[in-house]
Short mmCIF file of C-alpha atoms in Angstrom, two decimals:
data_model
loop_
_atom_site.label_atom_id
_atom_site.label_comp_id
_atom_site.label_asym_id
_atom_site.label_seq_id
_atom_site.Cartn_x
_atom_site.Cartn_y
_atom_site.Cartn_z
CA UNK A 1 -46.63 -48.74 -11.60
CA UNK A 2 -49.44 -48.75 -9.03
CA UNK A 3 -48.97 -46.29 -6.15
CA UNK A 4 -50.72 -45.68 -2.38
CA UNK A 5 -50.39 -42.57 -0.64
CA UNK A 6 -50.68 -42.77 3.01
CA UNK A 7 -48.72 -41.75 5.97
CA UNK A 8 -46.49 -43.67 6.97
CA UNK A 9 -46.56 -45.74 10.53
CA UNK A 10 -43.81 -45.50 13.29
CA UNK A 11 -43.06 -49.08 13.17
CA UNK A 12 -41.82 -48.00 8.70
CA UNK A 13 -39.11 -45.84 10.64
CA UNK A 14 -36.51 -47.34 9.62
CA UNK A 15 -37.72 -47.71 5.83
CA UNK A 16 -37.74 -43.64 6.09
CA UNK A 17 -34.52 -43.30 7.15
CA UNK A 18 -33.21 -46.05 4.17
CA UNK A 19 -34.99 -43.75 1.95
CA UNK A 20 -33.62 -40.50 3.16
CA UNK A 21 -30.30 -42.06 3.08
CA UNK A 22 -30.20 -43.25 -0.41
CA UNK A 23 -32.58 -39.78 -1.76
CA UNK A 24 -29.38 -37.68 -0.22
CA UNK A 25 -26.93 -39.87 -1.13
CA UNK A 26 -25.57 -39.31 3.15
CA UNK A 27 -24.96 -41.99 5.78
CA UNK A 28 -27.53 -40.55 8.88
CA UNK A 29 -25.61 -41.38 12.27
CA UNK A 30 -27.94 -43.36 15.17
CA UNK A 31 -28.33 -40.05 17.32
CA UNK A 32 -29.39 -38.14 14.02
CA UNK A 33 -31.63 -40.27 12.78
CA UNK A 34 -33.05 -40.21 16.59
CA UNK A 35 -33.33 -36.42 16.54
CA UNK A 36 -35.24 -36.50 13.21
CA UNK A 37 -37.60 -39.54 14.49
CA UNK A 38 -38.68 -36.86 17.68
CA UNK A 39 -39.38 -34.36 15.78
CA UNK A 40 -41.37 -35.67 13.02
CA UNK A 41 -44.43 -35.92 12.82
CA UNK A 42 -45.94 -39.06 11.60
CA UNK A 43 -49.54 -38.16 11.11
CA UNK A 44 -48.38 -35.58 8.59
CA UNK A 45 -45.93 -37.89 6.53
CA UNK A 46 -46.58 -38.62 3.28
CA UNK A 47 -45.29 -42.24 1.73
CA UNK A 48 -45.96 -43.36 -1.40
CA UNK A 49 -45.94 -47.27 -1.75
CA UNK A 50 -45.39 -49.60 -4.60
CA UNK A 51 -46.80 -52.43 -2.51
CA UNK A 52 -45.37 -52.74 0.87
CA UNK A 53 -41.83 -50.88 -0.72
CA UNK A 54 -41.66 -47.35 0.49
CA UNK A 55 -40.54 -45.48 -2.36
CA UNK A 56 -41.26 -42.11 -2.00
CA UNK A 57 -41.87 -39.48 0.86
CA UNK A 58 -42.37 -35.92 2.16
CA UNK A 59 -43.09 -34.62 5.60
CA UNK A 60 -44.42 -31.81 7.21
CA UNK A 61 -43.68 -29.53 10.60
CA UNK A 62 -46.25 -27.77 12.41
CA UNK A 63 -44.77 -24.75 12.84
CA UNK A 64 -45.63 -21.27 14.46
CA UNK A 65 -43.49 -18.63 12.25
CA UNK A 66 -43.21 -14.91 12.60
CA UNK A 67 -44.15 -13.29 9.07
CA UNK A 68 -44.51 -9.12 8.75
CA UNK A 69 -46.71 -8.30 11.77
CA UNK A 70 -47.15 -11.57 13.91
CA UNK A 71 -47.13 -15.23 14.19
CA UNK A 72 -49.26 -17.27 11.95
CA UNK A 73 -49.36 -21.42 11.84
CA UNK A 74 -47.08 -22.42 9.02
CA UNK A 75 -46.32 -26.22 7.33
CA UNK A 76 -42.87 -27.04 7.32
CA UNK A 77 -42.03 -29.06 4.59
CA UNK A 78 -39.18 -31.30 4.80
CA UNK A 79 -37.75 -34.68 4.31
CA UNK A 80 -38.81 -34.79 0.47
CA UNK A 81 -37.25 -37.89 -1.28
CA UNK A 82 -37.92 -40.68 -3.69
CA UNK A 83 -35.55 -43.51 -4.13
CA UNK A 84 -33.35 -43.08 -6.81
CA UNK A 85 -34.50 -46.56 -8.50
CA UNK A 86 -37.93 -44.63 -8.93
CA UNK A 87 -36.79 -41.24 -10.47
CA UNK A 88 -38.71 -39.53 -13.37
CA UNK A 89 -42.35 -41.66 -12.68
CA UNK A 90 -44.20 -38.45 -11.07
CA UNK A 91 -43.95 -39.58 -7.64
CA UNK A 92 -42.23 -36.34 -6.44
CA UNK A 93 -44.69 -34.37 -8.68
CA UNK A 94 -47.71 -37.17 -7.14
CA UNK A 95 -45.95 -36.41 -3.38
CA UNK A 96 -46.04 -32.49 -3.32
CA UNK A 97 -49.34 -32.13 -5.31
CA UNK A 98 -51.16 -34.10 -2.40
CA UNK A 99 -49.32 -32.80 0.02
CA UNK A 100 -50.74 -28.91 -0.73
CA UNK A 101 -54.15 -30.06 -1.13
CA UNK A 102 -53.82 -31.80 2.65
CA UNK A 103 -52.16 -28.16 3.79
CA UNK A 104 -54.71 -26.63 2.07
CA UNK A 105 -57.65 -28.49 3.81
CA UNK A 106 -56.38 -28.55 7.29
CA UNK A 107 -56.56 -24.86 6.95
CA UNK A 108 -53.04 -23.92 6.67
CA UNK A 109 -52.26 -20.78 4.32
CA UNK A 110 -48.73 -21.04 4.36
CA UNK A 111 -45.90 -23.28 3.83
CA UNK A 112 -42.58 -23.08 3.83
CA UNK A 113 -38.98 -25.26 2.78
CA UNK A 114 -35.54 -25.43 2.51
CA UNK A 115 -34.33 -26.61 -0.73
CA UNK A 116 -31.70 -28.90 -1.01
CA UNK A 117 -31.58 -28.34 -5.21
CA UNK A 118 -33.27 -24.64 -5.51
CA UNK A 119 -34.34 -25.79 -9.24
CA UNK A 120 -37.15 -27.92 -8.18
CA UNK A 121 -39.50 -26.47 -6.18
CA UNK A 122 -40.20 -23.03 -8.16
CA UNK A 123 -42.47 -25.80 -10.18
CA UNK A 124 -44.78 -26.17 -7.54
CA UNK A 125 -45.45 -23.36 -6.51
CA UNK A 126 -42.55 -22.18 -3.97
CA UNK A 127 -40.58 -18.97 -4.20
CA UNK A 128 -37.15 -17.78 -2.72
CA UNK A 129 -38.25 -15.68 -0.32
CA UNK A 130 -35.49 -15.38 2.10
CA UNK A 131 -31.46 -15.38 1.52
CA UNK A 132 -28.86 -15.94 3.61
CA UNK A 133 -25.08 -15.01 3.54
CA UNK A 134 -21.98 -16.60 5.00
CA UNK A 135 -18.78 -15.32 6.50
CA UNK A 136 -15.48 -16.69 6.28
CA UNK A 137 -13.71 -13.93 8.37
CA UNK A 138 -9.97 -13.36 8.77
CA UNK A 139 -8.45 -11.65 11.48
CA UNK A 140 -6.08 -8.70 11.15
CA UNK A 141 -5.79 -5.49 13.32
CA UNK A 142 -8.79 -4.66 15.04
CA UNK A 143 -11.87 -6.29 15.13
CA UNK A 144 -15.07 -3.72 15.69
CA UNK A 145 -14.75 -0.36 14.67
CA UNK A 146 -14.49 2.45 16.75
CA UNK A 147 -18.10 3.04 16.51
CA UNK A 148 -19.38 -0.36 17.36
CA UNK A 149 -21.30 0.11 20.66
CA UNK A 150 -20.93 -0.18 23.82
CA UNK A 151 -22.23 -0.94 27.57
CA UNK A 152 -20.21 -0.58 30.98
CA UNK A 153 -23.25 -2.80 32.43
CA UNK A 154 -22.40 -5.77 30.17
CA UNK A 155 -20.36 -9.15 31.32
CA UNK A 156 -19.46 -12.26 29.84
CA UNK A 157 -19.93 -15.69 31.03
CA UNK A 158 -18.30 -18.89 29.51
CA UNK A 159 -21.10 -21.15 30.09
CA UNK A 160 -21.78 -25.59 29.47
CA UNK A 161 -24.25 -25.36 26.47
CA UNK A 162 -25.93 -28.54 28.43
CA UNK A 163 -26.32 -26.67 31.31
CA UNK A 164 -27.42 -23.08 29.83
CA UNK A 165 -29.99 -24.08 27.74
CA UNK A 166 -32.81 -22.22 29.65
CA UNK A 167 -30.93 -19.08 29.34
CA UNK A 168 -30.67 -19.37 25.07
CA UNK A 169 -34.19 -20.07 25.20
CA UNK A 170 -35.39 -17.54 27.05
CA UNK A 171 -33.37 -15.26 24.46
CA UNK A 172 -34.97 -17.12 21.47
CA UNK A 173 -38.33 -16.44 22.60
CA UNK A 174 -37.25 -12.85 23.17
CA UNK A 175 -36.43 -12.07 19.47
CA UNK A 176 -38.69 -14.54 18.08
CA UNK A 177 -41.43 -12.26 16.61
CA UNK A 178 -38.85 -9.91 15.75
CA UNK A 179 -38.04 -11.26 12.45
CA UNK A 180 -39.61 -12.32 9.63
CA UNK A 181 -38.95 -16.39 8.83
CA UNK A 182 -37.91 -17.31 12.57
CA UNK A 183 -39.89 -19.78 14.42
CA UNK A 184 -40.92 -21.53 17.38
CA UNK A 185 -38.48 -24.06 18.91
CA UNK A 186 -40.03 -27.13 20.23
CA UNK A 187 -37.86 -28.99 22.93
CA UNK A 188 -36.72 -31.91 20.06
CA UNK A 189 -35.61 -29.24 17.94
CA UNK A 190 -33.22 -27.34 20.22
CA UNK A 191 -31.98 -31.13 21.38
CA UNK A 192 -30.63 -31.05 17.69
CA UNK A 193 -29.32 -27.31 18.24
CA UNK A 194 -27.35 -28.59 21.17
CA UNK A 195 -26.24 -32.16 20.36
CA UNK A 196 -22.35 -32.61 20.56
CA UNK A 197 -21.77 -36.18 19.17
CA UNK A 198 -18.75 -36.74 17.67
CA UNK A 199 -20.12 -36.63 13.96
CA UNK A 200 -21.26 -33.26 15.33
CA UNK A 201 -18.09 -31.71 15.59
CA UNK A 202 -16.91 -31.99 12.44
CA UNK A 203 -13.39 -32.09 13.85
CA UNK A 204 -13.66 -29.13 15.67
CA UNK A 205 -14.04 -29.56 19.32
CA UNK A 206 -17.48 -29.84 21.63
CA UNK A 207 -20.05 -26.84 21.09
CA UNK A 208 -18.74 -23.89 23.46
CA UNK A 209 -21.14 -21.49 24.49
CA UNK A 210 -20.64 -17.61 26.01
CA UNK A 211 -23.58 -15.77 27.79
CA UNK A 212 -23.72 -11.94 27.59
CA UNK A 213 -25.90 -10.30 30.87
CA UNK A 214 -26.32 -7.37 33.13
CA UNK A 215 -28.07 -7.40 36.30
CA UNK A 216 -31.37 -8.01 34.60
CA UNK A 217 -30.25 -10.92 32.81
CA UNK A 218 -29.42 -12.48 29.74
CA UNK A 219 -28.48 -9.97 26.86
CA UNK A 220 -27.63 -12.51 24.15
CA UNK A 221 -25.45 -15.78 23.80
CA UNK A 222 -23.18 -17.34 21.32
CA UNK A 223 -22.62 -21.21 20.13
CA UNK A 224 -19.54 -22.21 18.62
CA UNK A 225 -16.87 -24.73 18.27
CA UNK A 226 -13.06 -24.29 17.48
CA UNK A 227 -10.58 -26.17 15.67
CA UNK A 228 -7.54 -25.75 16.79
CA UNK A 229 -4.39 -25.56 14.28
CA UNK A 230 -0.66 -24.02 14.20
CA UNK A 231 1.37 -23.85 11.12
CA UNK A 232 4.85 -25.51 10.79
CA UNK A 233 6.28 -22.62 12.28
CA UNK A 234 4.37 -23.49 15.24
CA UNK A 235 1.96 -20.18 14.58
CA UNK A 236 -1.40 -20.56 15.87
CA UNK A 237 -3.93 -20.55 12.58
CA UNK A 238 -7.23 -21.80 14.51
CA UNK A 239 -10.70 -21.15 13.40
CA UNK A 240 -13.47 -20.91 14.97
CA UNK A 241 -16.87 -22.03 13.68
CA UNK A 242 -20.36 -20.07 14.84
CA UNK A 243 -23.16 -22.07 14.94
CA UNK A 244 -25.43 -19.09 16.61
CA UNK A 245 -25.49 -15.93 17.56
CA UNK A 246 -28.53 -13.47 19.33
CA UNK A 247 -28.06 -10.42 21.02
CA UNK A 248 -30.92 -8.62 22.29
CA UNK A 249 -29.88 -4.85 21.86
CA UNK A 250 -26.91 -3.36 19.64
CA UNK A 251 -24.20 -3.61 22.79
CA UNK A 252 -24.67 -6.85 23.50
CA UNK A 253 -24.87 -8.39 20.21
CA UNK A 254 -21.49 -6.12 19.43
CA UNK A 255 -20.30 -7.33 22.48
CA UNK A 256 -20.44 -11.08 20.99
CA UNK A 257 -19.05 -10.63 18.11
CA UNK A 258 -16.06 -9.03 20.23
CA UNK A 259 -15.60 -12.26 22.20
CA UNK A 260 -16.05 -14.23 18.83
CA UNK A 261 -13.46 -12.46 16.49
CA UNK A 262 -11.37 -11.87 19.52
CA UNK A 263 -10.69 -15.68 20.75
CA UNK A 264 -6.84 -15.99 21.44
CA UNK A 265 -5.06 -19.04 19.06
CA UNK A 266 -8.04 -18.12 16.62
CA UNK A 267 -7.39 -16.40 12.92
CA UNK A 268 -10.44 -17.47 10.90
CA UNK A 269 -13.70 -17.37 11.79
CA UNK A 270 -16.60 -18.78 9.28
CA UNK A 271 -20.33 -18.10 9.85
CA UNK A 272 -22.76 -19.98 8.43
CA UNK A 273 -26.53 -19.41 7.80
CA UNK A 274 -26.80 -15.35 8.54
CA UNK A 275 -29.14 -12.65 7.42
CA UNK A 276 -28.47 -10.62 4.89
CA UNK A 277 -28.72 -7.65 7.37
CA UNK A 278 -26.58 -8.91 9.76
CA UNK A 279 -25.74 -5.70 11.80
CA UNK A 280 -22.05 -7.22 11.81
CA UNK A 281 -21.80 -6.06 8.01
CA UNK A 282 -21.53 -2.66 9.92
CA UNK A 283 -19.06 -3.30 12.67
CA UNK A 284 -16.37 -4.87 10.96
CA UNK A 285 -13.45 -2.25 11.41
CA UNK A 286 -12.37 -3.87 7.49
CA UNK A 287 -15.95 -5.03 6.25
CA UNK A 288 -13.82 -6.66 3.50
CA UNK A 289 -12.81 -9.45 5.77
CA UNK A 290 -16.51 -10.78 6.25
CA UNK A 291 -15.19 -12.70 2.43
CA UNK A 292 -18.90 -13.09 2.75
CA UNK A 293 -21.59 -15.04 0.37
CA UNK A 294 -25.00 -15.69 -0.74
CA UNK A 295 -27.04 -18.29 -0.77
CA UNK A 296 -31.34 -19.13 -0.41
CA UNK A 297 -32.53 -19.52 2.78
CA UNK A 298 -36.56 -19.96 3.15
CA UNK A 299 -39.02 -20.80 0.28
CA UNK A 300 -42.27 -19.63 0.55
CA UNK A 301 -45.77 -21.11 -0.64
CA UNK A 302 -48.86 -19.48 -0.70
CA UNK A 303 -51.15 -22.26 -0.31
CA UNK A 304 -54.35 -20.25 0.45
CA UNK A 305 -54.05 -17.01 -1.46
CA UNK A 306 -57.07 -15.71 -0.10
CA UNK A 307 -56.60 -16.36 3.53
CA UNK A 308 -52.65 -16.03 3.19
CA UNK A 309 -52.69 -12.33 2.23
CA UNK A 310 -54.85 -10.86 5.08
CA UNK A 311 -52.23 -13.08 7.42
CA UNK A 312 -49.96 -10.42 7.08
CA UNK A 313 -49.52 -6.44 8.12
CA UNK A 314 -48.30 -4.41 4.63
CA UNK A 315 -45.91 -1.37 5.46
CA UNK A 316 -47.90 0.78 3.04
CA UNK A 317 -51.24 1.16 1.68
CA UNK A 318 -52.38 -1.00 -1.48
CA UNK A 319 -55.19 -1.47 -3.25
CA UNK A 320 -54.28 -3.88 -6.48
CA UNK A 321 -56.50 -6.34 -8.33
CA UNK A 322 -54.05 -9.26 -8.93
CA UNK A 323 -54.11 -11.99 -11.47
CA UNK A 324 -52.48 -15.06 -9.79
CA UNK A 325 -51.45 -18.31 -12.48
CA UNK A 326 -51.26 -21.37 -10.03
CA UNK A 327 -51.32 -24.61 -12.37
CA UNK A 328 -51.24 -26.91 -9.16
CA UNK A 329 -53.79 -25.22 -6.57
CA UNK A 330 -56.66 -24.30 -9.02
CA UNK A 331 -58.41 -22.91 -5.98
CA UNK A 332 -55.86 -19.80 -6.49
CA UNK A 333 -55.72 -19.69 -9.95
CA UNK A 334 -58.14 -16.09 -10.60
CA UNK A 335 -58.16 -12.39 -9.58
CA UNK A 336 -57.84 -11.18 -6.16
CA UNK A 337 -58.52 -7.63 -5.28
CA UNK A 338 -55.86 -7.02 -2.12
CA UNK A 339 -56.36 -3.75 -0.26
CA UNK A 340 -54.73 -3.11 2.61
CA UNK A 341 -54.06 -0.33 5.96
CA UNK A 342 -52.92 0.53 9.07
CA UNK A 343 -56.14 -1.62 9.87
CA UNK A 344 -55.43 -4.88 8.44
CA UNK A 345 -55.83 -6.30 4.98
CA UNK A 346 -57.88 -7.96 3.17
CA UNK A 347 -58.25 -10.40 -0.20
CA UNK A 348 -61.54 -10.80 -1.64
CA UNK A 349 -61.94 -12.44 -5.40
CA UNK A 350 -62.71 -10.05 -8.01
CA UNK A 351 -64.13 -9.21 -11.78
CA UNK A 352 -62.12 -5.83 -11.93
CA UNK A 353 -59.50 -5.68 -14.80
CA UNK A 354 -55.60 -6.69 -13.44
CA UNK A 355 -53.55 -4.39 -12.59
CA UNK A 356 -50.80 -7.25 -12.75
CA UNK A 357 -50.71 -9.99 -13.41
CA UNK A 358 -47.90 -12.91 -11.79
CA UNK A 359 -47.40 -16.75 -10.55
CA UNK A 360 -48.28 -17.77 -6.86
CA UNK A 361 -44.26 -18.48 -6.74
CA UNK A 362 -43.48 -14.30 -6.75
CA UNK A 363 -46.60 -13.95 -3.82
CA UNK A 364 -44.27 -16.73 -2.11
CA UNK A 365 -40.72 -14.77 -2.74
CA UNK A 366 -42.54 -11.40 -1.88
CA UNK A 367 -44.46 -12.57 0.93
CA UNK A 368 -41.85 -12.51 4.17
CA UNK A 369 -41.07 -8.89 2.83
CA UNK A 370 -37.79 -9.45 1.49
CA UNK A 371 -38.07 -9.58 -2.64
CA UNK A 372 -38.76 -6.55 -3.92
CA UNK A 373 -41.04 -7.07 -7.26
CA UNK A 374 -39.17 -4.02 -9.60
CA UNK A 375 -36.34 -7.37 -10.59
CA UNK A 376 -38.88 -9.35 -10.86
CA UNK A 377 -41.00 -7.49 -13.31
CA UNK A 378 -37.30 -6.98 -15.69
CA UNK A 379 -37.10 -10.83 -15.46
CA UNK A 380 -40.26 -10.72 -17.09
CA UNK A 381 -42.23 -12.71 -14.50
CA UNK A 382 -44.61 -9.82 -13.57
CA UNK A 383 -46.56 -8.02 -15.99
CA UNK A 384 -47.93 -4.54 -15.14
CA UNK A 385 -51.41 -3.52 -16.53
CA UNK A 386 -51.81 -0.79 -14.79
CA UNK A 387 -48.56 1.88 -14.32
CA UNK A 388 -47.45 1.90 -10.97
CA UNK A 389 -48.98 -1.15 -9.53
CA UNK A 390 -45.76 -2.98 -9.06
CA UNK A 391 -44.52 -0.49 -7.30
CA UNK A 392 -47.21 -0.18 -4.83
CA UNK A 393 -47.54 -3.77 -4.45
CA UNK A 394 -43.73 -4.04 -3.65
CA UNK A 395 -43.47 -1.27 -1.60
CA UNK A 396 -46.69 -2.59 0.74
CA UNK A 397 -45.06 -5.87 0.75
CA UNK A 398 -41.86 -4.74 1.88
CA UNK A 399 -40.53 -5.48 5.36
CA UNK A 400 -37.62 -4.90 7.90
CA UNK A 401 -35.58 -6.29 9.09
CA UNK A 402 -34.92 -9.17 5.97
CA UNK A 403 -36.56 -12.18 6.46
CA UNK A 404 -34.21 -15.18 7.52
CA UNK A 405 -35.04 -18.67 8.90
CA UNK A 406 -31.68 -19.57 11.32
CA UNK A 407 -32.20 -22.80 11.84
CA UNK A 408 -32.50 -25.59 8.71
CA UNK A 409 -35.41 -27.84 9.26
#
């Protein structure tokens, strides 16, 4: 089989979206497959060709993301697929491997995925570095508890999520750098946040929005939809379905979740794609209704060890001579001496002994501050040369709050 790599042209559109289709094994509806086309990118696509047949692909996102300290430019990697006619040829493994070394020589340090099978991208170089949990929350007695807090000042306002869009944004951009794994919004992306087709709804109404403010302005807001329901006995048994949820201070984004688990005709209310923080944990009056779980949320890749490393602020000093094992950037593949202070950091190549040694996939896991090393050490993934030097490592790379993404891309 004879392959060419290139990025695929505008007018091949519709060739990517019979590939995505058949990759995923999913049916994408007109508007979606709109939505996607606006905010890809086409100049960072990657097709690979058998002749004119497009048979393989994977795409990247410029994105600005907020990682311990600041924003940093980060590749989004998404829409990874070959057609299933063409499995088990290398094409993915052909695909991903050109794809870094493009990342890697337009300067970009980072990149960054959401997995739709988490067992195959640990092979290239990508580590779980953020999780997520969802809620499926059922309603008895009181919502909050007693100590959930409060604000006089406060109002809600039932708002059109067509019409209130500048008000969610302005609240995006006000928590953005506050957490590790969010990032910018570009106007096609929150087009997607806000579209209320049919296929949208999922049989549970248009997207509903509520607006929490003072006299300053907006505190926080809330997306949902709810599907109505009453059991034979003509008992209401709705649910309601959160699709977002920000609150700029502890009242207001208590103050949400009020309105939320409060809705009249409403018993169940399911959450998906929430960090594993979530202040909520602590407000439930019966934290044993959250019937929460876990799942990944970001993967990280460490494209440019070297430049990567400083990127970030460490919440501790370090000074650790790592040996990182990266079988598909060789560029990483040696000893880095990483020292870091309240100052900055820094990650300079090195002839000093290890004091560990690891794969570029636990620098990716570790790297939004969320994956402590000490598990990953028992797993037998890191080995310690020196005592202690997993320890300070994980403790420098640790970060609050947990890292967590939001949004699928």
């Amino acid at each position: 089989m004879s392959l060419s790599l290139r990025p695929i042209a505008e007018k091949e559109w519709s060739a990517w979206i019979t590939l995505d289709e058949e990759a995923f094994g999913n049916a994408i509806p007109p508007h979606r497959a709109e939505l996607f086309r606006r905010n890809a990118e086409f100049d960072r696509s990657l097709g690979a060709f058998e002749g004119d047949l497009l048979v393989g692909v994977t795409s990247v996102c410029s994105f600005t993301m907020t990682v311990p300290g600041g924003p940093i430019p980060v590749g989004g990697v998404t829409s990874v697929g070959v057609l299933p006619s063409h499995r088990r040829r290398g094409i993915l493994s052909t695909l991903m491997t050109r794809q870094l070394t493009d990342l890697h020589e337009r300067g970009e340090a980072v990149a960054a995925l959401y997995a739709s099978e988490a067992a195959i991208y640990g092979r290239f170089g990508y580590g779980r570095a953020a999780d997520n949990l969802f809620f499926n929350i059922t309603k008895r007695g009181p919502a909050l508890a007693r100590h959930a807090p409060t604000d006089p000042a406060l109002r809600l306002r039932i708002v059109a999520p067509t019409e209130a869009r500048a008000v969610f944004e302005k609240v995006f951009e006000a928590v953005l750098d506050s957490r590790p794994g969010l990032y910018a919004r570009t106007p096609a992306r929150w087009d997607a946040v806000l579209s209320d087709h049919e296929v949208d709804q999922g049989g549970a109404g248009p997207l509903r929005a509520v607006v929490v403010e003072d006299d300053g302005g907006p505190r926080g807001y809330a997306l949902f939809r709810i599907k109505p329901n009453f059991t034979q006995h003509d008992v209401p048994d709705g649910e309601l379905r959160l699709k977002e949820l920000f609150g700029l201070d502890p009242a207001a984004y208590a103050l949400l979740w009020r309105h939320v688990l409060e809705r009249d005709l409403v018993t169940r209310v399911s959450a998906w794609q929430r960090p594993v923080d979530d202040p909520l944990i602590h407000l439930l009056a019966e934290p044993r209704q959250l019937n929460a779980g876990w799942l990944d949320d970001l993967w990280i890749r460490l494209v440019d060890v070297e430049r990567a490393l400083p990127a970030r602020r460490y919440s501790a000093p370090v000074d650790v001579a790592i040996e990182v094992e990266d079988a598909v950037c060789p560029w990483n593949a040696r000893r880095w001496r990483l020292t870091a202070d309240a100052s900055g950091a820094r990650c300079v190549p090195t002839e000093d002994p290890a004091d560990l040694t690891l794969p570029v996939t636990v620098l990716g896991a570790a790297y939004l501050g969320g994956r402590p090393l000490a598990a990953l050490q028992a797993a037998g993934v890191v080995h310690e040369s020196r005592a202690g030097a997993v320890r300070e490592l994980s403790v420098a790379m640790s970060w609050e709050p947990a890292p967590w993404a939001g949004l699928i891309f």
